Coordinates of C-alpha atoms and ligand atoms in Angstrom, one line a residue:
X1 CA 93.5 78.0 96.1
X2 CA 93.2 81.4 97.5
X3 CA 92.8 84.7 95.2
X4 CA 91.9 87.8 96.6
X5 CA 91.0 90.5 93.7
X6 CA 90.7 94.8 94.1
X7 CA 89.8 94.3 98.0
X8 CA 88.7 97.6 99.5
X9 CA 88.0 97.4 103.3
X10 CA 86.8 100.1 105.4
X11 CA 86.2 100.7 109.2
X12 CA 83.1 103.0 109.1
X13 CA 84.1 106.2 106.8
X14 CA 88.1 105.2 107.1
X15 CA 89.2 103.2 104.6
X16 CA 92.3 100.6 105.3
X17 CA 92.8 98.3 102.4
X18 CA 93.1 99.7 98.8
X19 CA 92.6 97.5 95.7
X20 CA 94.5 94.7 97.6
X21 CA 95.0 91.7 95.1
X22 CA 96.6 88.5 96.2
X23 CA 96.7 85.1 95.2
X24 CA 97.9 81.6 97.3
X25 CA 98.1 78.6 95.0
X26 CA 97.4 75.2 96.6
X27 CA 100.2 73.9 98.6
X28 CA 102.1 77.6 98.8
X29 CA 103.2 79.5 101.7
X30 CA 102.4 83.0 101.1
X31 CA 104.3 85.7 103.6
X32 CA 102.1 88.9 103.9
X33 CA 104.6 91.8 105.2
X34 CA 104.5 95.2 106.0
X35 CA 105.1 97.8 109.2
X36 CA 102.5 98.4 111.7
X37 CA 99.2 99.6 110.7
X38 CA 99.6 99.0 106.9
X39 CA 96.8 96.5 107.2
X40 CA 97.8 93.4 107.3
X41 CA 95.3 91.8 109.9
X42 CA 92.4 93.8 108.7
X43 CA 93.3 92.0 105.4
X44 CA 93.1 88.5 106.9
X45 CA 90.0 89.2 108.9
X46 CA 88.4 90.5 105.5
X47 CA 89.3 86.8 103.9
X48 CA 87.7 85.2 106.8
X49 CA 84.7 87.1 106.9
X50 CA 85.2 88.4 110.3
X51 CA 85.1 92.1 108.7
X52 CA 82.6 92.9 105.4
X53 CA 84.7 94.3 102.5
X54 CA 83.5 97.4 100.8
X55 CA 84.1 95.8 97.3
X56 CA 86.3 93.1 95.7
X57 CA 86.2 89.6 95.6
X58 CA 87.9 86.6 97.8
X59 CA 87.5 83.4 96.2
X60 CA 88.7 80.3 97.9
X61 CA 88.9 76.5 96.7
X62 CA 87.0 77.8 93.3
X63 CA 84.3 79.3 94.9
X64 CA 83.1 82.9 95.8
X65 CA 83.6 83.5 99.1
X66 CA 83.0 87.3 99.7
X67 CA 80.0 87.2 101.3
X68 CA 79.8 84.0 103.0
X69 CA 79.5 84.1 106.9
X70 CA 82.9 83.0 109.1
X71 CA 81.9 79.6 110.0
X72 CA 81.0 79.2 106.5
X73 CA 84.3 79.7 105.5
X74 CA 85.7 77.7 108.1
X75 CA 83.7 74.7 107.1
X76 CA 85.0 75.1 103.2
X77 CA 88.7 74.1 105.0
X78 CA 90.2 78.1 105.8
X79 CA 91.7 77.9 109.1
X80 CA 92.5 81.1 110.9
X81 CA 94.6 81.8 113.4
X82 CA 94.3 85.3 114.6
X83 CA 97.0 87.8 115.9
X84 CA 97.7 87.6 119.9
X85 CA 96.2 83.8 119.5
X86 CA 92.8 84.4 121.3
X87 CA 92.7 81.5 123.2
X88 CA 89.8 81.1 126.1
X89 CA 92.2 81.7 128.9
X90 CA 89.4 80.3 131.7
X91 CA 89.4 77.2 129.7
X92 CA 91.9 74.2 130.1
X93 CA 94.2 73.4 126.9
X94 CA 91.4 70.4 126.3
X95 CA 88.4 72.5 126.3
X96 CA 90.0 75.0 124.3
X97 CA 90.1 72.1 121.4
X98 CA 87.0 70.5 122.3
X99 CA 85.4 74.2 121.5
X100 CA 86.6 74.0 117.9
X101 CA 85.8 70.2 117.7
X102 CA 81.9 71.3 118.5
X103 CA 82.1 74.8 116.2
X104 CA 83.7 72.8 113.2
X105 CA 81.3 69.8 114.2
X106 CA 85.2 67.7 113.6
X107 CA 85.8 64.2 115.4
X108 CA 88.6 63.8 118.1
X109 CA 90.8 62.0 116.0
X110 CA 91.1 65.4 114.6
X111 CA 92.5 66.8 118.2
X112 CA 95.2 63.9 118.5
X113 CA 96.5 65.1 114.8
X114 CA 96.6 68.6 115.6
X115 CA 98.4 67.8 119.3
X116 CA 101.0 65.4 117.0
X117 CA 102.4 69.0 115.7
X118 CA 103.0 70.1 119.2
X119 CA 103.3 67.2 121.6
X120 CA 104.4 69.4 124.3
X121 CA 100.8 70.4 124.5
X122 CA 99.8 66.6 125.4
X123 CA 101.3 67.3 129.0
X124 CA 99.4 70.9 129.4
X125 CA 95.9 69.6 128.5
X126 CA 94.3 70.1 132.0
X127 CA 96.0 73.3 132.4
X128 CA 93.9 76.8 132.1
X129 CA 95.1 78.4 129.1
X130 CA 95.4 81.6 130.6
X131 CA 98.5 80.1 132.9
X132 CA 100.4 78.6 129.5
X133 CA 103.4 80.7 128.3
X134 CA 103.1 83.0 125.1
X135 CA 104.8 80.4 123.1
X136 CA 102.4 77.7 124.7
X137 CA 99.3 79.8 123.8
X138 CA 100.0 80.1 120.4
X139 CA 100.9 76.5 119.9
X140 CA 97.4 75.9 121.2
X141 CA 96.2 78.9 118.8
X142 CA 97.3 77.1 116.1
X143 CA 96.6 73.5 116.9
X144 CA 92.8 74.9 117.4
X145 CA 92.5 76.1 114.0
X146 CA 94.2 72.6 112.5
X147 CA 91.1 70.9 114.5
X148 CA 89.0 72.0 111.9
X149 CA 91.2 70.2 109.5
X150 CA 91.9 73.1 107.0
X151 CA 93.2 73.2 103.5
X152 CA 94.6 76.3 103.9
X153 CA 95.9 78.5 107.4
X154 CA 96.1 82.3 107.9
X155 CA 98.8 83.1 110.7
X156 CA 98.6 86.3 111.5
X157 CA 102.2 87.3 113.5
X158 CA 102.6 83.9 115.3
X159 CA 106.2 84.7 116.5
X160 CA 105.2 88.3 117.7
X161 CA 106.4 88.6 121.2
X162 CA 107.5 85.3 121.7
X163 CA 110.7 84.1 123.2
X164 CA 113.1 82.9 120.9
X165 CA 113.4 78.9 121.4
X166 CA 109.7 78.9 120.9
X167 CA 109.9 80.9 117.8
X168 CA 112.0 77.8 116.3
X169 CA 109.3 75.4 117.2
X170 CA 106.6 77.8 115.9
X171 CA 108.8 78.0 112.7
X172 CA 109.4 74.1 112.3
X173 CA 105.5 73.6 113.1
X174 CA 104.8 76.1 110.2
X175 CA 107.4 74.6 107.9
X176 CA 105.9 70.9 108.5
X177 CA 102.4 72.0 107.8
X178 CA 103.2 73.4 104.5
X179 CA 106.2 70.8 103.2
X180 CA 104.5 67.5 104.8
X181 CA 100.5 68.4 105.4
X182 CA 101.0 70.4 101.9
X183 CA 98.7 73.1 103.6
X184 CA 98.6 76.5 101.7
X185 CA 99.7 79.0 103.8
X186 CA 99.2 82.6 104.2
X187 CA 101.5 83.9 107.1
X188 CA 101.7 87.4 108.0
X189 CA 105.3 87.8 109.6
X190 CA 107.5 91.2 110.2
X191 CA 110.6 89.1 110.8
X192 CA 112.3 89.0 107.2
X193 CA 114.8 86.1 107.9
X194 CA 111.7 83.7 108.9
X195 CA 110.1 84.8 106.0
X196 CA 112.9 84.4 103.8
X197 CA 113.3 80.8 105.4
X198 CA 109.8 79.9 105.2
X199 CA 108.0 81.9 101.9
X200 CA 107.5 80.6 98.0
X201 CA 106.4 83.8 97.5
X202 CA 105.3 87.4 99.3
X203 CA 103.4 90.6 99.1
X204 CA 104.4 93.7 100.8
X205 CA 101.8 96.4 102.1
X206 CA 102.2 99.7 102.5
X207 CA 99.2 102.4 103.6
X208 CA 96.8 99.2 102.5
X209 CA 98.1 99.0 99.1
X210 CA 100.4 96.0 97.9
X211 CA 103.6 97.9 97.0
X212 CA 105.6 94.7 96.1
X213 CA 104.9 91.2 95.4
X214 CA 107.3 88.2 94.1
X215 CA 109.0 85.4 94.9
X216 CA 111.1 84.8 97.8
X217 CA 114.5 85.8 95.8
X218 CA 113.2 89.0 95.2
X219 CA 112.8 89.6 99.3
X220 CA 116.5 90.1 99.6
X221 CA 116.2 93.4 97.5
X222 CA 117.4 96.7 99.3
X223 CA 114.1 98.0 98.7
X224 CA 112.4 95.4 100.6
X225 CA 114.3 96.0 104.0
X226 CA 113.3 99.7 103.1
X227 CA 109.6 98.9 103.3
X228 CA 110.0 96.9 106.2
X229 CA 111.9 99.2 108.1
X230 CA 110.6 101.7 111.0
Ligands
ADP1 N1 88.7 98.4 114.7 C1 89.4 99.5 114.0 N2 88.6 100.6 113.8 C2 89.1 101.6 113.2 N3 90.7 101.2 112.8 C3 91.2 100.4 112.8 C4 90.6 99.1 113.6 N4 91.4 98.2 113.8 C5 92.8 98.5 112.7 N5 92.1 100.0 112.6 C6 93.5 100.9 111.8 O1 93.4 100.0 110.1 C7 94.6 100.2 109.9 C8 95.8 99.0 109.9 O2 95.4 98.1 111.0 P1 95.9 96.8 110.9 O3 95.0 96.0 109.7 O4 95.4 96.0 112.3 O5 97.1 96.7 110.5 P2 98.6 95.6 111.0 O6 98.3 94.2 111.3 O7 99.2 95.7 109.4 O8 99.5 96.6 111.9 C9 95.5 101.3 111.1 O9 95.4 102.3 110.6 C10 94.3 100.6 112.3 O10 94.5 102.2 113.1
MG2 MG1 98.1 93.4 112.6

């Protein structure tokens, strides 16, 4: 479904990703791991077109999307939940979702479907997003991405800074999107136990390069823990 080949990405003259390869087949859940600053967010931004690539190729659903604009990638079925969720704090929950409906030119039914995953948001529709807890904002951000009816969802550290009880809800939602809705998911996650529960496959980045990739079983290896420990 998603293939990344030999991806180089730079901020100006500072190159951050070096020849990154990654594959996420349809219906798979691939976890991108690695310490802070290794390039995980940069990788997701390059896949979604928020950042241009210096060289390499991104293929999605059989198409070369390397040079497409972000909104074109969204229309092809690539949903993106950025790190720190980036909801509109001054807008209500309902308005945040409506923005996505208009941007993606979908219908109201898509909002209902997205809210089915996070029923608690239904009671908060008229609250400003800025007044939600971190966990609720994260749920809203995921719901907003789902409004575009993606085939694949990119999630950048959805459990970062969120209290444990809500982490469980977010984990369950990701699990359902994967197993029930059959979405392919690329999940950036630093928490190894969560990755072990959710992922089929993983890649570990270090200093902008893929240093390990494999099946979930390989994640239990001691060398993996060393690559993730600070
Ligand atoms: N806008 C930017 N301009 C310049 N350098 C950046 C920018 N954003 C991130 N970087 C650098 O790129 C590297 C990778 O960052 P990032 O992709 O955010 O890592 P991660 O998500 O793994 O923590 C870091 O060294 C970071 O300082
Ligand atoms: Mg990051």
